């Protein structure tokens, strides 16, 4: 009986040990994916902006020196943002400070877009206080990534961003007339940007839907459910 009991205890211990190892492995995987998202969305974006603005500055150098200097100033600002985000990520491996206003942050991002290359529209409706800061922060990163892809990779001539914030949901869309892409091929290659958008939405209980086809533009739709501020013991 003692031998049987000892064997059962040993088997249970080994099973539990395996369970703990799996949990640790999953936690490590989740953390690596989180770090990859932060580096791609926060550091990668800034580097892309700086590179683009420096290239434009070089193009305008001979014909429009004032405009070239303005592009260099934007590149310098992007580099400062990279340094600040990198300090925050490496200090505690923690996401950067909340963006604050979603509309203002999107406007600031769109100011880095070369207006000669694309016509961009932005429409934000609703009260941002209905969404908590974490939701606003993640929504900004998702929408910015979708817009950046359209402008940097899809060769879009027009881009329209719409955000509607209601008490129960934040809904956003990014529509472009770029070259589009095949969704099956994109998923097969596992692009970090597409995965990052979907993961960020899933962490908030939301979803990202992407509709595109070659030479047919792209539509990225974001839906994030919001908790009602008035919900509580007496809320209905």
Short mmCIF file of N, CA, C and O in Angstrom, two decimals, residues 80-175:
data_model
loop_
_atom_site.label_atom_id
_atom_site.label_comp_id
_atom_site.label_asym_id
_atom_site.label_seq_id
_atom_site.Cartn_x
_atom_site.Cartn_y
_atom_site.Cartn_z
N UNK A 80 14.11 61.19 -31.54
CA UNK A 80 13.91 61.44 -30.11
C UNK A 80 12.83 60.53 -29.55
O UNK A 80 12.95 60.01 -28.43
N UNK A 81 11.76 60.34 -30.33
CA UNK A 81 10.69 59.45 -29.90
C UNK A 81 11.20 58.02 -29.78
O UNK A 81 10.85 57.29 -28.84
N UNK A 82 12.02 57.58 -30.73
CA UNK A 82 12.61 56.25 -30.68
C UNK A 82 13.42 56.07 -29.40
O UNK A 82 13.30 55.05 -28.69
N UNK A 83 14.25 57.05 -29.09
CA UNK A 83 15.10 56.97 -27.90
C UNK A 83 14.27 56.88 -26.62
O UNK A 83 14.57 56.10 -25.71
N UNK A 84 13.19 57.66 -26.55
CA UNK A 84 12.34 57.65 -25.36
C UNK A 84 11.61 56.32 -25.23
O UNK A 84 11.55 55.73 -24.14
N UNK A 85 11.06 55.83 -26.34
CA UNK A 85 10.37 54.54 -26.30
C UNK A 85 11.33 53.41 -25.96
O UNK A 85 10.98 52.50 -25.20
N UNK A 86 12.54 53.47 -26.50
CA UNK A 86 13.53 52.43 -26.22
C UNK A 86 13.92 52.44 -24.75
O UNK A 86 14.07 51.38 -24.14
N UNK A 87 14.07 53.63 -24.18
CA UNK A 87 14.39 53.72 -22.75
C UNK A 87 13.29 53.08 -21.90
O UNK A 87 13.57 52.36 -20.95
N UNK A 88 12.05 53.36 -22.27
CA UNK A 88 10.94 52.82 -21.49
C UNK A 88 10.81 51.32 -21.65
O UNK A 88 10.52 50.61 -20.69
N UNK A 89 11.02 50.82 -22.87
CA UNK A 89 10.90 49.38 -23.10
C UNK A 89 12.01 48.62 -22.38
O UNK A 89 11.77 47.58 -21.77
N UNK A 90 13.23 49.13 -22.45
CA UNK A 90 14.35 48.42 -21.85
C UNK A 90 14.43 48.60 -20.34
O UNK A 90 15.00 47.76 -19.65
N UNK A 91 13.88 49.69 -19.82
CA UNK A 91 13.98 49.92 -18.38
C UNK A 91 13.20 48.90 -17.58
O UNK A 91 13.70 48.30 -16.64
N UNK A 92 11.97 48.65 -17.99
CA UNK A 92 11.14 47.70 -17.26
C UNK A 92 10.39 46.76 -18.20
O UNK A 92 9.49 46.04 -17.77
N UNK A 93 10.77 46.74 -19.49
CA UNK A 93 10.05 45.97 -20.49
C UNK A 93 8.56 46.24 -20.37
O UNK A 93 7.73 45.33 -20.34
N UNK A 94 8.25 47.51 -20.34
CA UNK A 94 6.87 47.95 -20.13
C UNK A 94 6.48 48.87 -21.27
O UNK A 94 7.30 49.66 -21.74
N UNK A 95 5.22 48.81 -21.75
CA UNK A 95 4.80 49.69 -22.85
C UNK A 95 4.98 51.15 -22.50
O UNK A 95 5.00 51.54 -21.33
N UNK A 96 5.14 51.97 -23.52
CA UNK A 96 5.33 53.41 -23.32
C UNK A 96 4.08 54.03 -22.69
O UNK A 96 3.01 53.44 -22.65
N UNK A 97 4.24 55.24 -22.19
CA UNK A 97 3.15 55.95 -21.55
C UNK A 97 1.96 56.08 -22.50
O UNK A 97 2.12 56.17 -23.71
N UNK A 98 0.78 56.09 -21.94
CA UNK A 98 -0.44 56.20 -22.74
C UNK A 98 -0.39 57.40 -23.67
O UNK A 98 0.18 58.44 -23.35
N UNK A 99 -0.99 57.22 -24.84
CA UNK A 99 -0.94 58.28 -25.85
C UNK A 99 -1.80 59.48 -25.47
O UNK A 99 -1.64 60.56 -26.04
N UNK A 100 -2.72 59.33 -24.51
CA UNK A 100 -3.58 60.45 -24.13
C UNK A 100 -4.76 60.53 -25.08
O UNK A 100 -5.64 59.68 -25.06
N UNK A 101 -4.80 61.55 -25.92
CA UNK A 101 -5.89 61.74 -26.86
C UNK A 101 -5.64 60.94 -28.14
O UNK A 101 -4.61 61.11 -28.79
N UNK A 102 -6.58 60.10 -28.50
CA UNK A 102 -6.45 59.30 -29.72
C UNK A 102 -6.45 60.20 -30.95
O UNK A 102 -5.62 60.04 -31.85
N UNK A 103 -7.37 61.15 -30.99
CA UNK A 103 -7.46 62.03 -32.16
C UNK A 103 -6.20 62.85 -32.33
O UNK A 103 -5.65 62.95 -33.44
N UNK A 104 -5.70 63.44 -31.24
CA UNK A 104 -4.48 64.26 -31.34
C UNK A 104 -3.27 63.42 -31.74
O UNK A 104 -2.42 63.87 -32.51
N UNK A 105 -3.21 62.21 -31.22
CA UNK A 105 -2.08 61.34 -31.56
C UNK A 105 -2.12 60.93 -33.02
O UNK A 105 -1.09 60.87 -33.69
N UNK A 106 -3.31 60.65 -33.54
CA UNK A 106 -3.42 60.31 -34.95
C UNK A 106 -3.09 61.50 -35.84
O UNK A 106 -2.45 61.36 -36.89
N UNK A 107 -3.53 62.69 -35.42
CA UNK A 107 -3.19 63.90 -36.18
C UNK A 107 -1.68 64.13 -36.20
O UNK A 107 -1.11 64.50 -37.24
N UNK A 108 -1.04 63.91 -35.05
CA UNK A 108 0.42 64.08 -34.98
C UNK A 108 1.11 63.08 -35.90
O UNK A 108 2.09 63.41 -36.57
N UNK A 109 0.60 61.85 -35.94
CA UNK A 109 1.16 60.85 -36.85
C UNK A 109 0.99 61.26 -38.31
O UNK A 109 1.92 61.17 -39.12
N UNK A 110 -0.20 61.75 -38.65
CA UNK A 110 -0.48 62.11 -40.04
C UNK A 110 0.33 63.33 -40.49
O UNK A 110 0.52 63.54 -41.69
N UNK A 111 0.81 64.12 -39.54
CA UNK A 111 1.66 65.26 -39.90
C UNK A 111 2.98 64.81 -40.49
O UNK A 111 3.66 65.57 -41.18
N UNK A 112 3.37 63.57 -40.20
CA UNK A 112 4.63 63.04 -40.75
C UNK A 112 4.45 62.49 -42.15
O UNK A 112 5.43 62.12 -42.80
N UNK A 113 3.20 62.43 -42.62
CA UNK A 113 2.92 61.90 -43.94
C UNK A 113 3.19 62.97 -44.99
O UNK A 113 2.81 64.13 -44.83
N UNK A 114 3.83 62.58 -46.07
CA UNK A 114 4.10 63.51 -47.17
C UNK A 114 2.81 63.78 -47.92
O UNK A 114 2.29 62.91 -48.63
N UNK A 115 2.26 64.98 -47.76
CA UNK A 115 0.96 65.32 -48.36
C UNK A 115 0.99 65.31 -49.89
O UNK A 115 -0.06 65.25 -50.52
N UNK A 116 2.19 65.39 -50.48
CA UNK A 116 2.27 65.35 -51.94
C UNK A 116 2.06 63.95 -52.48
O UNK A 116 1.75 63.76 -53.65
N UNK A 117 2.22 62.96 -51.64
CA UNK A 117 2.16 61.58 -52.10
C UNK A 117 0.81 60.92 -51.80
O UNK A 117 0.44 59.94 -52.44
N UNK A 118 0.10 61.42 -50.82
CA UNK A 118 -1.17 60.78 -50.46
C UNK A 118 -2.16 61.80 -49.91
O UNK A 118 -1.77 62.75 -49.22
N UNK A 119 -3.42 61.60 -50.23
CA UNK A 119 -4.50 62.41 -49.67
C UNK A 119 -5.08 61.64 -48.50
O UNK A 119 -5.56 60.52 -48.66
N UNK A 120 -5.01 62.24 -47.31
CA UNK A 120 -5.39 61.52 -46.09
C UNK A 120 -6.54 62.23 -45.39
O UNK A 120 -6.55 63.46 -45.28
N UNK A 121 -7.53 61.45 -44.93
CA UNK A 121 -8.65 62.00 -44.18
C UNK A 121 -8.78 61.32 -42.83
O UNK A 121 -8.47 60.14 -42.69
N UNK A 122 -9.23 62.07 -41.83
CA UNK A 122 -9.41 61.53 -40.49
C UNK A 122 -10.71 62.04 -39.90
O UNK A 122 -10.99 63.24 -39.95
N UNK A 123 -11.49 61.13 -39.36
CA UNK A 123 -12.76 61.50 -38.74
C UNK A 123 -12.91 60.72 -37.43
O UNK A 123 -13.01 59.49 -37.44
N UNK A 124 -12.87 61.45 -36.30
CA UNK A 124 -13.01 60.82 -34.98
C UNK A 124 -14.28 61.34 -34.33
O UNK A 124 -14.47 62.55 -34.19
N UNK A 125 -15.15 60.42 -33.93
CA UNK A 125 -16.43 60.79 -33.32
C UNK A 125 -16.59 60.11 -31.96
O UNK A 125 -16.10 59.01 -31.74
N UNK A 126 -17.31 60.79 -31.06
CA UNK A 126 -17.59 60.19 -29.76
C UNK A 126 -16.72 60.76 -28.66
O UNK A 126 -15.83 61.58 -28.89
N UNK A 127 -16.98 60.32 -27.46
CA UNK A 127 -16.28 60.79 -26.26
C UNK A 127 -15.20 59.79 -25.89
O UNK A 127 -15.49 58.64 -25.54
N UNK A 128 -13.93 60.21 -25.96
CA UNK A 128 -12.82 59.30 -25.68
C UNK A 128 -12.81 58.83 -24.23
O UNK A 128 -12.19 57.81 -23.91
N UNK A 129 -13.47 59.54 -23.34
CA UNK A 129 -13.49 59.14 -21.94
C UNK A 129 -14.28 57.84 -21.73
O UNK A 129 -14.19 57.22 -20.67
N UNK A 130 -15.07 57.44 -22.73
CA UNK A 130 -15.79 56.17 -22.63
C UNK A 130 -14.83 54.98 -22.68
O UNK A 130 -15.18 53.87 -22.30
N UNK A 131 -13.63 55.20 -23.22
CA UNK A 131 -12.63 54.13 -23.31
C UNK A 131 -11.51 54.41 -22.32
O UNK A 131 -11.08 55.55 -22.17
N UNK A 132 -11.02 53.37 -21.66
CA UNK A 132 -9.94 53.58 -20.69
C UNK A 132 -8.62 53.83 -21.43
O UNK A 132 -8.49 53.55 -22.63
N UNK A 133 -7.62 54.39 -20.75
CA UNK A 133 -6.35 54.76 -21.40
C UNK A 133 -5.67 53.60 -22.13
O UNK A 133 -5.08 53.79 -23.20
N UNK A 134 -5.75 52.40 -21.56
CA UNK A 134 -5.11 51.24 -22.21
C UNK A 134 -5.77 50.95 -23.55
O UNK A 134 -5.09 50.64 -24.53
N UNK A 135 -7.09 51.07 -23.60
CA UNK A 135 -7.82 50.83 -24.85
C UNK A 135 -7.44 51.89 -25.89
O UNK A 135 -7.20 51.56 -27.06
N UNK A 136 -7.38 53.15 -25.47
CA UNK A 136 -7.00 54.23 -26.39
C UNK A 136 -5.60 54.01 -26.92
O UNK A 136 -5.31 54.18 -28.12
N UNK A 137 -4.69 53.61 -26.04
CA UNK A 137 -3.30 53.38 -26.42
C UNK A 137 -3.19 52.27 -27.46
O UNK A 137 -2.53 52.42 -28.49
N UNK A 138 -3.86 51.14 -27.21
CA UNK A 138 -3.78 50.02 -28.13
C UNK A 138 -4.50 50.32 -29.44
O UNK A 138 -4.03 49.92 -30.52
N UNK A 139 -5.62 51.03 -29.37
CA UNK A 139 -6.34 51.40 -30.59
C UNK A 139 -5.47 52.29 -31.47
O UNK A 139 -5.44 52.13 -32.70
N UNK A 140 -4.75 53.23 -30.85
CA UNK A 140 -3.86 54.10 -31.61
C UNK A 140 -2.79 53.29 -32.34
O UNK A 140 -2.53 53.50 -33.54
N UNK A 141 -2.17 52.34 -31.64
CA UNK A 141 -1.10 51.55 -32.25
C UNK A 141 -1.64 50.69 -33.39
O UNK A 141 -0.98 50.52 -34.43
N UNK A 142 -2.85 50.16 -33.24
CA UNK A 142 -3.45 49.34 -34.30
C UNK A 142 -3.77 50.18 -35.53
O UNK A 142 -3.43 49.83 -36.66
N UNK A 143 -4.44 51.31 -35.30
CA UNK A 143 -4.83 52.18 -36.43
C UNK A 143 -3.59 52.75 -37.11
O UNK A 143 -3.51 52.81 -38.34
N UNK A 144 -2.61 53.16 -36.31
CA UNK A 144 -1.38 53.71 -36.89
C UNK A 144 -0.66 52.67 -37.73
O UNK A 144 -0.15 52.97 -38.82
N UNK A 145 -0.61 51.44 -37.26
CA UNK A 145 0.06 50.37 -38.03
C UNK A 145 -0.65 50.13 -39.35
O UNK A 145 -0.01 49.97 -40.39
N UNK A 146 -1.99 50.11 -39.33
CA UNK A 146 -2.75 49.91 -40.56
C UNK A 146 -2.50 51.06 -41.54
O UNK A 146 -2.32 50.83 -42.74
N UNK A 147 -2.50 52.29 -41.03
CA UNK A 147 -2.25 53.45 -41.89
C UNK A 147 -0.82 53.45 -42.42
O UNK A 147 -0.58 53.76 -43.59
N UNK A 148 0.12 53.10 -41.56
CA UNK A 148 1.53 53.08 -41.98
C UNK A 148 1.74 52.05 -43.08
O UNK A 148 2.47 52.29 -44.06
N UNK A 149 1.11 50.88 -42.95
CA UNK A 149 1.23 49.85 -43.99
C UNK A 149 0.69 50.35 -45.32
O UNK A 149 1.28 50.12 -46.37
N UNK A 150 -0.46 51.05 -45.25
CA UNK A 150 -1.08 51.56 -46.48
C UNK A 150 -0.18 52.58 -47.17
O UNK A 150 -0.04 52.58 -48.39
N UNK A 151 0.44 53.44 -46.37
CA UNK A 151 1.25 54.52 -46.94
C UNK A 151 2.65 54.07 -47.33
O UNK A 151 3.22 54.55 -48.31
N UNK A 152 3.21 53.14 -46.56
CA UNK A 152 4.60 52.75 -46.79
C UNK A 152 4.74 51.57 -47.75
O UNK A 152 5.71 51.49 -48.50
N UNK A 153 3.78 50.64 -47.72
CA UNK A 153 3.93 49.41 -48.49
C UNK A 153 2.92 49.26 -49.61
O UNK A 153 3.20 48.59 -50.60
N UNK A 154 1.74 49.85 -49.45
CA UNK A 154 0.68 49.64 -50.44
C UNK A 154 0.68 50.69 -51.55
O UNK A 154 -0.04 50.54 -52.54
N UNK A 155 1.46 51.75 -51.37
CA UNK A 155 1.49 52.81 -52.38
C UNK A 155 0.15 53.50 -52.54
O UNK A 155 -0.23 53.88 -53.66
N UNK A 156 -0.58 53.67 -51.45
CA UNK A 156 -1.91 54.27 -51.51
C UNK A 156 -1.85 55.75 -51.87
O UNK A 156 -1.00 56.49 -51.38
N UNK A 157 -2.78 56.18 -52.73
CA UNK A 157 -2.89 57.59 -53.07
C UNK A 157 -3.90 58.29 -52.17
O UNK A 157 -3.82 59.49 -51.94
N UNK A 158 -4.87 57.54 -51.67
CA UNK A 158 -5.85 58.09 -50.73
C UNK A 158 -6.00 57.14 -49.55
O UNK A 158 -5.94 55.91 -49.69
N UNK A 159 -6.21 57.74 -48.39
CA UNK A 159 -6.35 56.97 -47.16
C UNK A 159 -7.37 57.67 -46.28
O UNK A 159 -7.32 58.88 -46.10
N UNK A 160 -8.32 56.89 -45.76
CA UNK A 160 -9.32 57.49 -44.88
C UNK A 160 -9.42 56.69 -43.59
O UNK A 160 -9.60 55.47 -43.61
N UNK A 161 -9.28 57.40 -42.47
CA UNK A 161 -9.36 56.78 -41.14
C UNK A 161 -10.61 57.29 -40.44
O UNK A 161 -10.82 58.51 -40.37
N UNK A 162 -11.39 56.38 -39.93
CA UNK A 162 -12.59 56.76 -39.18
C UNK A 162 -12.59 56.02 -37.84
O UNK A 162 -12.33 54.81 -37.79
N UNK A 163 -12.89 56.76 -36.78
CA UNK A 163 -12.98 56.18 -35.45
C UNK A 163 -14.28 56.64 -34.81
O UNK A 163 -14.56 57.84 -34.76
N UNK A 164 -15.08 55.68 -34.36
CA UNK A 164 -16.32 55.98 -33.66
C UNK A 164 -16.24 55.37 -32.26
O UNK A 164 -16.04 54.15 -32.12
N UNK A 165 -16.40 56.22 -31.25
CA UNK A 165 -16.34 55.76 -29.86
C UNK A 165 -17.72 55.94 -29.24
O UNK A 165 -18.22 57.06 -29.11
N UNK A 166 -18.32 54.83 -28.86
CA UNK A 166 -19.63 54.82 -28.20
C UNK A 166 -19.45 54.26 -26.80
O UNK A 166 -18.38 53.73 -26.47
N UNK A 167 -20.47 54.36 -25.95
CA UNK A 167 -20.32 53.85 -24.58
C UNK A 167 -19.96 52.37 -24.50
O UNK A 167 -19.34 51.94 -23.54
N UNK A 168 -20.34 51.60 -25.51
CA UNK A 168 -20.13 50.16 -25.44
C UNK A 168 -19.07 49.62 -26.40
O UNK A 168 -18.73 48.43 -26.33
N UNK A 169 -18.54 50.45 -27.29
CA UNK A 169 -17.57 49.92 -28.24
C UNK A 169 -16.77 51.05 -28.90
O UNK A 169 -17.26 52.17 -29.07
N UNK A 170 -15.53 50.70 -29.23
CA UNK A 170 -14.69 51.57 -30.07
C UNK A 170 -14.56 50.85 -31.41
O UNK A 170 -14.12 49.71 -31.47
N UNK A 171 -14.98 51.54 -32.46
CA UNK A 171 -14.96 50.96 -33.80
C UNK A 171 -14.14 51.87 -34.71
O UNK A 171 -14.36 53.09 -34.74
N UNK A 172 -13.19 51.29 -35.41
CA UNK A 172 -12.33 52.09 -36.28
C UNK A 172 -12.15 51.37 -37.62
O UNK A 172 -12.26 50.14 -37.70
N UNK A 173 -11.89 52.15 -38.65
CA UNK A 173 -11.62 51.58 -39.96
C UNK A 173 -10.53 52.39 -40.65
O UNK A 173 -10.44 53.61 -40.48
N UNK A 174 -9.71 51.70 -41.42
CA UNK A 174 -8.65 52.33 -42.22
C UNK A 174 -8.82 51.81 -43.63
O UNK A 174 -8.62 50.61 -43.89
N UNK A 175 -9.19 52.69 -44.55
CA UNK A 175 -9.47 52.31 -45.93
C UNK A 175 -8.48 52.99 -46.86
O UNK A 175 -8.26 54.20 -46.77
#
